[in-house]
Tab-separated table of C-alpha atoms in Angstrom:
chain	number	residue	atom	x	y	z
A	1	MET	CA	-68.818	-65.178	-8.758
A	2	ALA	CA	-65.174	-65.963	-9.548
A	3	ASN	CA	-66.177	-67.453	-12.888
A	4	ASP	CA	-68.412	-64.488	-13.799
A	5	PRO	CA	-67.243	-63.261	-17.205
A	6	ARG	CA	-67.836	-59.714	-15.996
A	7	VAL	CA	-65.521	-60.200	-13.127
A	8	SER	CA	-62.758	-61.838	-15.231
A	9	ALA	CA	-63.072	-59.072	-17.800
A	10	LEU	CA	-62.651	-56.261	-15.265
A	11	PRO	CA	-58.839	-56.401	-14.838
A	12	HIS	CA	-58.455	-56.337	-18.651
A	13	LEU	CA	-60.772	-53.315	-18.903
A	14	ALA	CA	-58.722	-51.669	-16.113
A	15	MET	CA	-55.597	-52.275	-18.157
A	16	VAL	CA	-57.180	-50.748	-21.279
A	17	ALA	CA	-58.100	-47.663	-19.236
A	18	ALA	CA	-54.636	-47.471	-17.748
A	19	ILE	CA	-52.957	-47.691	-21.211
A	20	VAL	CA	-55.297	-44.985	-22.654
A	21	LEU	CA	-54.122	-42.667	-19.952
A	22	TRP	CA	-50.507	-43.805	-20.233
A	23	SER	CA	-50.535	-43.154	-23.904
A	24	THR	CA	-50.943	-39.374	-23.245
A	25	ILE	CA	-47.708	-39.267	-21.277
A	26	TYR	CA	-45.539	-38.494	-24.324
A	27	VAL	CA	-47.517	-35.422	-25.303
A	28	ALA	CA	-47.839	-34.270	-21.641
A	29	GLY	CA	-44.184	-35.105	-20.856
A	30	LYS	CA	-42.922	-33.250	-23.939
A	31	THR	CA	-44.808	-30.240	-22.826
A	32	ALA	CA	-43.662	-30.598	-19.222
A	33	VAL	CA	-39.892	-30.846	-19.878
A	34	THR	CA	-40.007	-27.577	-21.848
A	35	LEU	CA	-41.368	-25.794	-18.799
A	36	VAL	CA	-39.809	-27.705	-15.898
A	37	PRO	CA	-36.369	-29.362	-15.522
A	38	LEU	CA	-36.310	-33.082	-16.162
A	39	ALA	CA	-35.485	-34.309	-12.646
A	40	GLU	CA	-38.048	-31.917	-11.074
A	41	THR	CA	-40.664	-33.101	-13.640
A	42	ILE	CA	-40.238	-36.619	-12.218
A	43	ALA	CA	-39.998	-35.448	-8.670
A	44	TRP	CA	-42.980	-33.128	-8.549
A	45	ARG	CA	-45.150	-35.385	-10.715
A	46	PHE	CA	-44.774	-38.334	-8.381
A	47	LEU	CA	-44.805	-36.294	-5.181
A	48	LEU	CA	-48.167	-34.863	-6.118
A	49	ALA	CA	-49.395	-38.361	-6.974
A	50	ALA	CA	-48.163	-39.745	-3.710
A	51	VAL	CA	-49.935	-37.053	-1.740
A	52	CYS	CA	-53.224	-37.668	-3.499
A	53	LEU	CA	-52.945	-41.372	-2.837
A	54	TRP	CA	-51.917	-41.105	0.824
A	55	LEU	CA	-54.855	-38.793	1.523
A	56	ILE	CA	-57.149	-41.579	0.150
A	57	VAL	CA	-55.370	-44.201	2.280
A	58	ALA	CA	-55.823	-41.989	5.403
A	59	TRP	CA	-59.462	-41.331	4.499
A	60	LYS	CA	-60.176	-45.110	4.176
A	61	HIS	CA	-58.126	-45.915	7.269
A	62	TYR	CA	-55.968	-48.443	5.455
A	63	ASP	CA	-53.067	-50.005	7.248
A	64	TRP	CA	-49.770	-48.708	5.736
A	65	GLN	CA	-48.191	-52.128	6.113
A	66	ILE	CA	-44.691	-50.712	6.099
A	67	ARG	CA	-42.837	-54.031	6.542
A	68	THR	CA	-44.815	-56.336	4.318
A	69	ILE	CA	-45.788	-53.888	1.518
A	70	GLY	CA	-44.255	-50.535	2.162
A	71	PHE	CA	-40.568	-51.293	1.943
A	72	PRO	CA	-40.516	-53.458	-1.205
A	73	ALA	CA	-43.070	-51.188	-2.961
A	74	PHE	CA	-41.040	-48.062	-1.991
A	75	VAL	CA	-37.772	-49.589	-3.265
A	76	GLY	CA	-39.524	-50.763	-6.465
A	77	GLY	CA	-40.841	-47.169	-6.996
A	78	LEU	CA	-37.330	-45.720	-6.603
A	79	PHE	CA	-36.377	-47.794	-9.770
A	80	GLU	CA	-39.621	-47.892	-11.598
A	81	PRO	CA	-41.170	-45.407	-12.499
A	82	GLY	CA	-38.348	-43.313	-10.717
A	83	VAL	CA	-34.987	-44.280	-12.194
A	84	ALA	CA	-36.581	-46.028	-15.228
A	85	GLY	CA	-38.236	-42.778	-16.234
A	86	LEU	CA	-34.989	-40.766	-15.834
A	87	LEU	CA	-32.973	-43.441	-17.748
A	88	THR	CA	-35.541	-43.551	-20.587
A	89	PHE	CA	-35.251	-39.730	-21.118
A	90	TRP	CA	-31.445	-39.795	-20.682
A	91	GLY	CA	-31.191	-42.634	-23.213
A	92	LEU	CA	-33.235	-40.681	-25.716
A	93	THR	CA	-30.741	-37.803	-25.619
A	94	LEU	CA	-28.018	-40.241	-26.677
A	95	THR	CA	-29.873	-42.450	-29.222
A	96	SER	CA	-32.671	-42.088	-31.722
A	97	ALA	CA	-36.290	-42.518	-30.877
A	98	ILE	CA	-36.315	-45.265	-33.461
A	99	SER	CA	-33.792	-47.352	-31.545
A	100	ALA	CA	-35.590	-46.760	-28.247
A	101	THR	CA	-38.979	-47.780	-29.635
A	102	VAL	CA	-37.583	-50.933	-31.240
A	103	LEU	CA	-35.810	-51.903	-28.083
A	104	PHE	CA	-38.944	-51.377	-25.941
A	105	SER	CA	-40.954	-53.459	-28.522
A	106	VAL	CA	-39.262	-56.525	-27.134
A	107	PHE	CA	-40.658	-55.724	-23.670
A	108	PRO	CA	-43.488	-58.274	-23.894
A	109	LEU	CA	-41.164	-61.148	-24.834
A	110	ILE	CA	-38.785	-60.316	-21.942
A	111	SER	CA	-41.699	-60.084	-19.568
A	112	VAL	CA	-42.979	-63.537	-20.687
A	113	LEU	CA	-39.538	-64.990	-20.241
A	114	MET	CA	-38.950	-63.383	-16.789
A	115	GLY	CA	-42.407	-64.272	-15.639
A	116	ARG	CA	-41.809	-67.850	-16.514
A	117	ILE	CA	-38.365	-68.006	-14.866
A	118	VAL	CA	-39.116	-66.059	-11.681
A	119	LEU	CA	-42.885	-66.623	-11.056
A	120	LYS	CA	-43.189	-69.952	-12.917
A	121	GLU	CA	-46.046	-68.514	-14.973
A	122	ALA	CA	-47.204	-70.609	-17.882
A	123	ILE	CA	-46.435	-69.256	-21.329
A	124	SER	CA	-49.396	-69.465	-23.797
A	125	PRO	CA	-48.320	-69.963	-27.434
A	126	LEU	CA	-50.836	-67.206	-28.361
A	127	VAL	CA	-49.091	-64.785	-25.994
A	128	VAL	CA	-45.802	-65.389	-27.821
A	129	ILE	CA	-47.482	-65.062	-31.202
A	130	GLY	CA	-49.319	-61.905	-30.059
A	131	SER	CA	-46.040	-60.409	-28.913
A	132	ALA	CA	-44.439	-61.162	-32.248
A	133	VAL	CA	-47.370	-59.534	-34.135
A	134	ALA	CA	-47.231	-56.488	-31.888
A	135	ILE	CA	-43.530	-56.062	-32.435
A	136	ILE	CA	-44.074	-56.094	-36.211
A	137	GLY	CA	-46.553	-53.360	-35.688
A	138	THR	CA	-44.042	-51.312	-33.626
A	139	PHE	CA	-41.386	-51.663	-36.362
A	140	LEU	CA	-43.899	-50.464	-38.929
A	141	LEU	CA	-44.867	-47.510	-36.670
A	142	VAL	CA	-41.365	-46.106	-36.583
A	143	TRP	CA	-40.260	-47.113	-40.112
A	144	ASP	CA	-41.050	-43.694	-41.586
A	145	ASP	CA	-38.487	-42.139	-39.284
A	146	ALA	CA	-35.658	-44.619	-39.898
A	147	GLY	CA	-32.236	-43.472	-40.930
A	148	SER	CA	-31.886	-40.504	-38.557
A	149	GLY	CA	-28.300	-41.571	-37.978
A	150	ASP	CA	-28.060	-40.545	-34.336
A	151	ASP	CA	-27.901	-44.006	-32.783
A	152	SER	CA	-25.590	-44.618	-29.885
A	153	LEU	CA	-24.584	-47.866	-28.245
A	154	LEU	CA	-24.457	-46.004	-24.946
A	155	GLY	CA	-27.986	-44.639	-25.468
A	156	ASP	CA	-29.208	-48.109	-26.484
A	157	ALA	CA	-27.652	-49.679	-23.339
A	158	ILE	CA	-29.382	-47.073	-21.126
A	159	VAL	CA	-32.695	-47.714	-22.685
A	160	ILE	CA	-32.189	-51.437	-22.192
A	161	ALA	CA	-31.358	-50.866	-18.587
A	162	ALA	CA	-34.559	-48.854	-18.190
A	163	MET	CA	-36.510	-51.747	-19.671
A	164	LEU	CA	-34.970	-54.259	-17.337
A	165	PHE	CA	-35.820	-52.025	-14.374
A	166	ILE	CA	-39.468	-51.991	-15.502
A	167	VAL	CA	-39.628	-55.777	-15.937
A	168	THR	CA	-37.976	-56.431	-12.580
A	169	VAL	CA	-40.210	-54.097	-10.670
A	170	GLN	CA	-43.294	-55.651	-12.414
A	171	LEU	CA	-42.331	-59.033	-11.123
A	172	LEU	CA	-41.778	-57.670	-7.637
A	173	LEU	CA	-45.177	-55.902	-7.650
A	174	ARG	CA	-46.926	-58.978	-8.949
A	175	ARG	CA	-45.569	-60.864	-5.914
A	176	LEU	CA	-46.902	-58.200	-3.698
A	177	ALA	CA	-50.232	-58.137	-5.512
A	178	LYS	CA	-50.692	-61.927	-5.347
A	179	SER	CA	-49.607	-62.126	-1.696
A	180	TYR	CA	-51.250	-59.125	-0.128
A	181	GLY	CA	-53.511	-57.319	-2.555
A	182	LYS	CA	-53.964	-53.742	-1.308
A	183	PRO	CA	-53.253	-52.102	-4.705
A	184	LEU	CA	-53.917	-48.533	-3.291
A	185	VAL	CA	-51.318	-48.981	-0.599
A	186	VAL	CA	-48.862	-50.549	-3.034
A	187	THR	CA	-49.292	-47.631	-5.464
A	188	SER	CA	-48.886	-45.068	-2.619
A	189	TRP	CA	-45.521	-46.448	-1.618
A	190	GLN	CA	-44.483	-46.875	-5.273
A	191	MET	CA	-45.250	-43.179	-6.041
A	192	THR	CA	-43.421	-42.142	-2.919
A	193	GLY	CA	-40.337	-44.053	-3.958
A	194	ALA	CA	-40.488	-42.498	-7.499
A	195	ALA	CA	-40.711	-38.939	-6.003
A	196	VAL	CA	-37.695	-39.587	-3.762
A	197	SER	CA	-35.771	-40.880	-6.748
A	198	GLY	CA	-36.569	-37.708	-8.681
A	199	PHE	CA	-35.411	-35.442	-5.876
A	200	LEU	CA	-32.232	-37.447	-5.294
A	201	PHE	CA	-31.293	-36.866	-8.981
A	202	ILE	CA	-31.714	-33.084	-8.927
A	203	PRO	CA	-28.237	-32.318	-7.606
A	204	VAL	CA	-26.847	-34.609	-10.358
A	205	LEU	CA	-28.880	-33.444	-13.333
A	206	GLN	CA	-29.397	-29.732	-12.503
A	207	GLU	CA	-26.590	-27.167	-12.481
A	208	GLY	CA	-25.918	-26.131	-8.982
A	209	GLY	CA	-28.510	-28.516	-7.679
A	210	GLU	CA	-31.031	-25.688	-7.392
A	211	ILE	CA	-34.598	-26.676	-6.844
A	212	ALA	CA	-37.889	-24.983	-7.759
A	213	THR	CA	-36.351	-21.906	-9.432
A	214	TRP	CA	-38.767	-22.404	-12.321
A	215	MET	CA	-41.735	-21.747	-10.000
A	216	SER	CA	-41.160	-18.038	-9.676
A	217	ALA	CA	-41.640	-17.420	-13.402
A	218	GLY	CA	-43.342	-20.707	-14.313
A	219	PRO	CA	-46.541	-20.384	-16.303
A	220	ILE	CA	-49.826	-21.966	-15.089
A	221	GLU	CA	-49.474	-24.476	-17.913
A	222	ALA	CA	-46.573	-26.103	-16.101
A	223	TRP	CA	-48.617	-26.729	-12.985
A	224	LEU	CA	-51.589	-27.982	-15.085
A	225	VAL	CA	-49.410	-30.529	-16.924
A	226	LEU	CA	-47.793	-31.620	-13.715
A	227	VAL	CA	-51.130	-32.091	-11.948
A	228	TYR	CA	-52.535	-34.031	-14.961
A	229	MET	CA	-49.527	-36.331	-15.047
A	230	ALA	CA	-49.649	-36.739	-11.241
A	231	VAL	CA	-53.349	-37.480	-10.925
A	232	PHE	CA	-54.310	-39.179	-14.157
A	233	VAL	CA	-51.135	-40.659	-15.605
A	234	SER	CA	-49.587	-41.635	-12.211
A	235	ALA	CA	-51.965	-41.933	-9.242
A	236	ILE	CA	-55.054	-43.305	-11.104
A	237	THR	CA	-53.129	-45.259	-13.763
A	238	PHE	CA	-50.661	-47.084	-11.446
A	239	HIS	CA	-53.464	-47.847	-9.047
A	240	ILE	CA	-55.645	-49.563	-11.610
A	241	TYR	CA	-52.472	-51.205	-13.041
A	242	ASN	CA	-51.543	-52.652	-9.644
A	243	TYR	CA	-55.134	-53.863	-9.314
A	244	ALA	CA	-54.862	-55.710	-12.687
A	245	LEU	CA	-51.552	-57.276	-11.659
A	246	ARG	CA	-53.515	-59.391	-9.072
A	247	PHE	CA	-55.358	-61.233	-11.814
A	248	ILE	CA	-53.255	-61.041	-15.046
A	249	PRO	CA	-49.934	-62.794	-15.546
A	250	VAL	CA	-46.881	-60.500	-16.167
A	251	GLY	CA	-46.395	-61.939	-19.681
A	252	ARG	CA	-49.950	-61.239	-20.668
A	253	ILE	CA	-50.208	-57.815	-19.003
A	254	SER	CA	-47.061	-56.602	-20.746
A	255	LEU	CA	-48.817	-57.001	-24.142
A	256	TYR	CA	-50.885	-54.002	-23.326
A	257	TYR	CA	-47.727	-51.852	-23.262
A	258	THR	CA	-47.571	-52.185	-27.087
A	259	LEU	CA	-50.826	-50.249	-27.328
A	260	VAL	CA	-49.135	-47.119	-25.906
A	261	ALA	CA	-47.464	-46.237	-29.293
A	262	PRO	CA	-50.515	-46.582	-31.570
A	263	LEU	CA	-52.755	-44.770	-29.105
A	264	GLY	CA	-50.174	-42.103	-28.596
A	265	VAL	CA	-50.097	-41.384	-32.301
A	266	PRO	CA	-53.591	-39.780	-32.552
A	267	PHE	CA	-52.900	-37.794	-29.381
A	268	ALA	CA	-49.695	-36.471	-30.885
A	269	ALA	CA	-51.516	-35.658	-34.181
A	270	ILE	CA	-54.325	-33.787	-32.364
A	271	VAL	CA	-52.280	-31.900	-29.754
A	272	LEU	CA	-48.907	-31.532	-31.419
A	273	ASP	CA	-50.236	-31.380	-35.018
A	274	GLU	CA	-48.085	-34.229	-36.178
A	275	THR	CA	-48.865	-36.093	-39.410
A	276	VAL	CA	-50.333	-39.667	-39.260
A	277	SER	CA	-49.319	-41.649	-42.381
A	278	SER	CA	-50.912	-44.793	-43.813
A	279	LEU	CA	-47.992	-46.764	-42.385
A	280	ASP	CA	-48.847	-45.548	-38.936
A	281	LEU	CA	-52.408	-46.739	-39.388
A	282	ALA	CA	-51.190	-50.250	-40.616
A	283	ALA	CA	-48.951	-50.438	-37.617
A	284	THR	CA	-51.849	-49.709	-35.258
A	285	VAL	CA	-53.760	-52.587	-36.751
A	286	PHE	CA	-50.887	-55.034	-36.170
A	287	VAL	CA	-50.404	-53.917	-32.608
A	288	VAL	CA	-54.129	-54.115	-31.701
A	289	LEU	CA	-54.250	-57.620	-33.227
A	290	GLY	CA	-51.211	-58.636	-31.313
A	291	VAL	CA	-52.711	-57.522	-28.001
A	292	ALA	CA	-56.149	-58.966	-28.744
A	293	LEU	CA	-54.963	-62.376	-30.036
A	294	PRO	CA	-54.331	-64.068	-26.594
A	295	ALA	CA	-57.807	-63.099	-25.511
A	296	LEU	CA	-59.649	-64.488	-28.577
A	297	PRO	CA	-60.012	-68.117	-27.399
A	298	ALA	CA	-61.641	-67.132	-24.111
A	299	TRP	CA	-63.839	-64.594	-25.834
A	300	TRP	CA	-64.894	-67.272	-28.496
A	301	SER	CA	-65.619	-69.774	-25.735
A	302	ARG	CA	-67.864	-67.366	-23.853
A	303	HIS	CA	-69.553	-66.380	-27.130
A	304	ASN	CA	-70.351	-69.989	-27.978
A	305	ARG	CA	-71.648	-70.638	-24.426
A	306	SER	CA	-73.948	-67.626	-24.630
A	307	ILE	CA	-75.290	-68.855	-28.011
A	308	GLY	CA	-75.910	-72.276	-26.517
A	309	LYS	CA	-77.986	-71.004	-23.700
C-alpha cells in the first residue's frame, strides 16, 4: 500500500488544493482590511478557524497532546501565520509589492537550504532547478509594475523577517508531523496561537486599543469574508497542508508556494477586475513548469511501468 501511486500522489494533490485556496487570500484579505482593522482581521480569522477545528477534535475525541504537540504548535502559530501575517502586511506599507514579491520568490531556495541544514533532507538537483525556473516566473509576473519607486530598506527587512518566520515554523511543524502525525491537532493549536498573536497586537496597532468597534456598523460582507478566510483559507487549508508535511520534504513542499501568485492573478482579474497581460500569462507558464519539474521523473517512471504492464 505504501508504494501505491495513488497513496504517494495524495499529499501532492492535497498541496494543490491548499494552494488553490491560499491563492484567494489576497482578494479576500484586500476586501477584509477595508472593512475590519488589520490586527482584528488576523485575530478573528484565526479565532473562528480555531473554534471550528477544536469542535472537530472534540467530536472525534482526539487527545489534545498539550506537552508533545500543543505547546510547540501553539508557539509556532504565534509566529506563523500570526506574526508573519502581520509583518507581511506591515512590510507592504513600507515597501512596494514588487520588492515583497521578489523577496518571497526566493522562499523555495531558503526552504531547501534550511531543510538540508536542520532536517538533513536531501536536495534534488531538479528541486533547485525548479526553484530557479519558478523564481524567473515570479520576476516576470511583477515586471509590469516595476519602477513604482516606493521601495524601503526597512520594509524589505520586515518582509524578509516574515519569510524567515515562515521557514522556521515550517521546519518545526515538519518535525512534529514526522514524529507524531495528528495534523488536525497540530493545526488546531497553530490556529489558536495565531489568534492569540492577533489579539496581542490590537493594543499596539489600533488607536486606543479598542476592539470590535467595527461590529456595530460592520456590513454582513465583513463577516462573510472573515468566515471564508477562517474556514477555507485557514482551517481547511492549514489542516491539509500539515497532512502533506508528513510526506513531502520542506524543500519540495515550498515549491508549491510559487503557485500562489499565478493562481491569484485570475482571481484578482475576476473579482477585482484587474487586467491580465501577456507577460502575466508567460510568468504563469514558468512558475507551473518550475513546480512540476521535480515531479516529472517519478511521473515518467510510473508512466513507463504502466505501459510495460
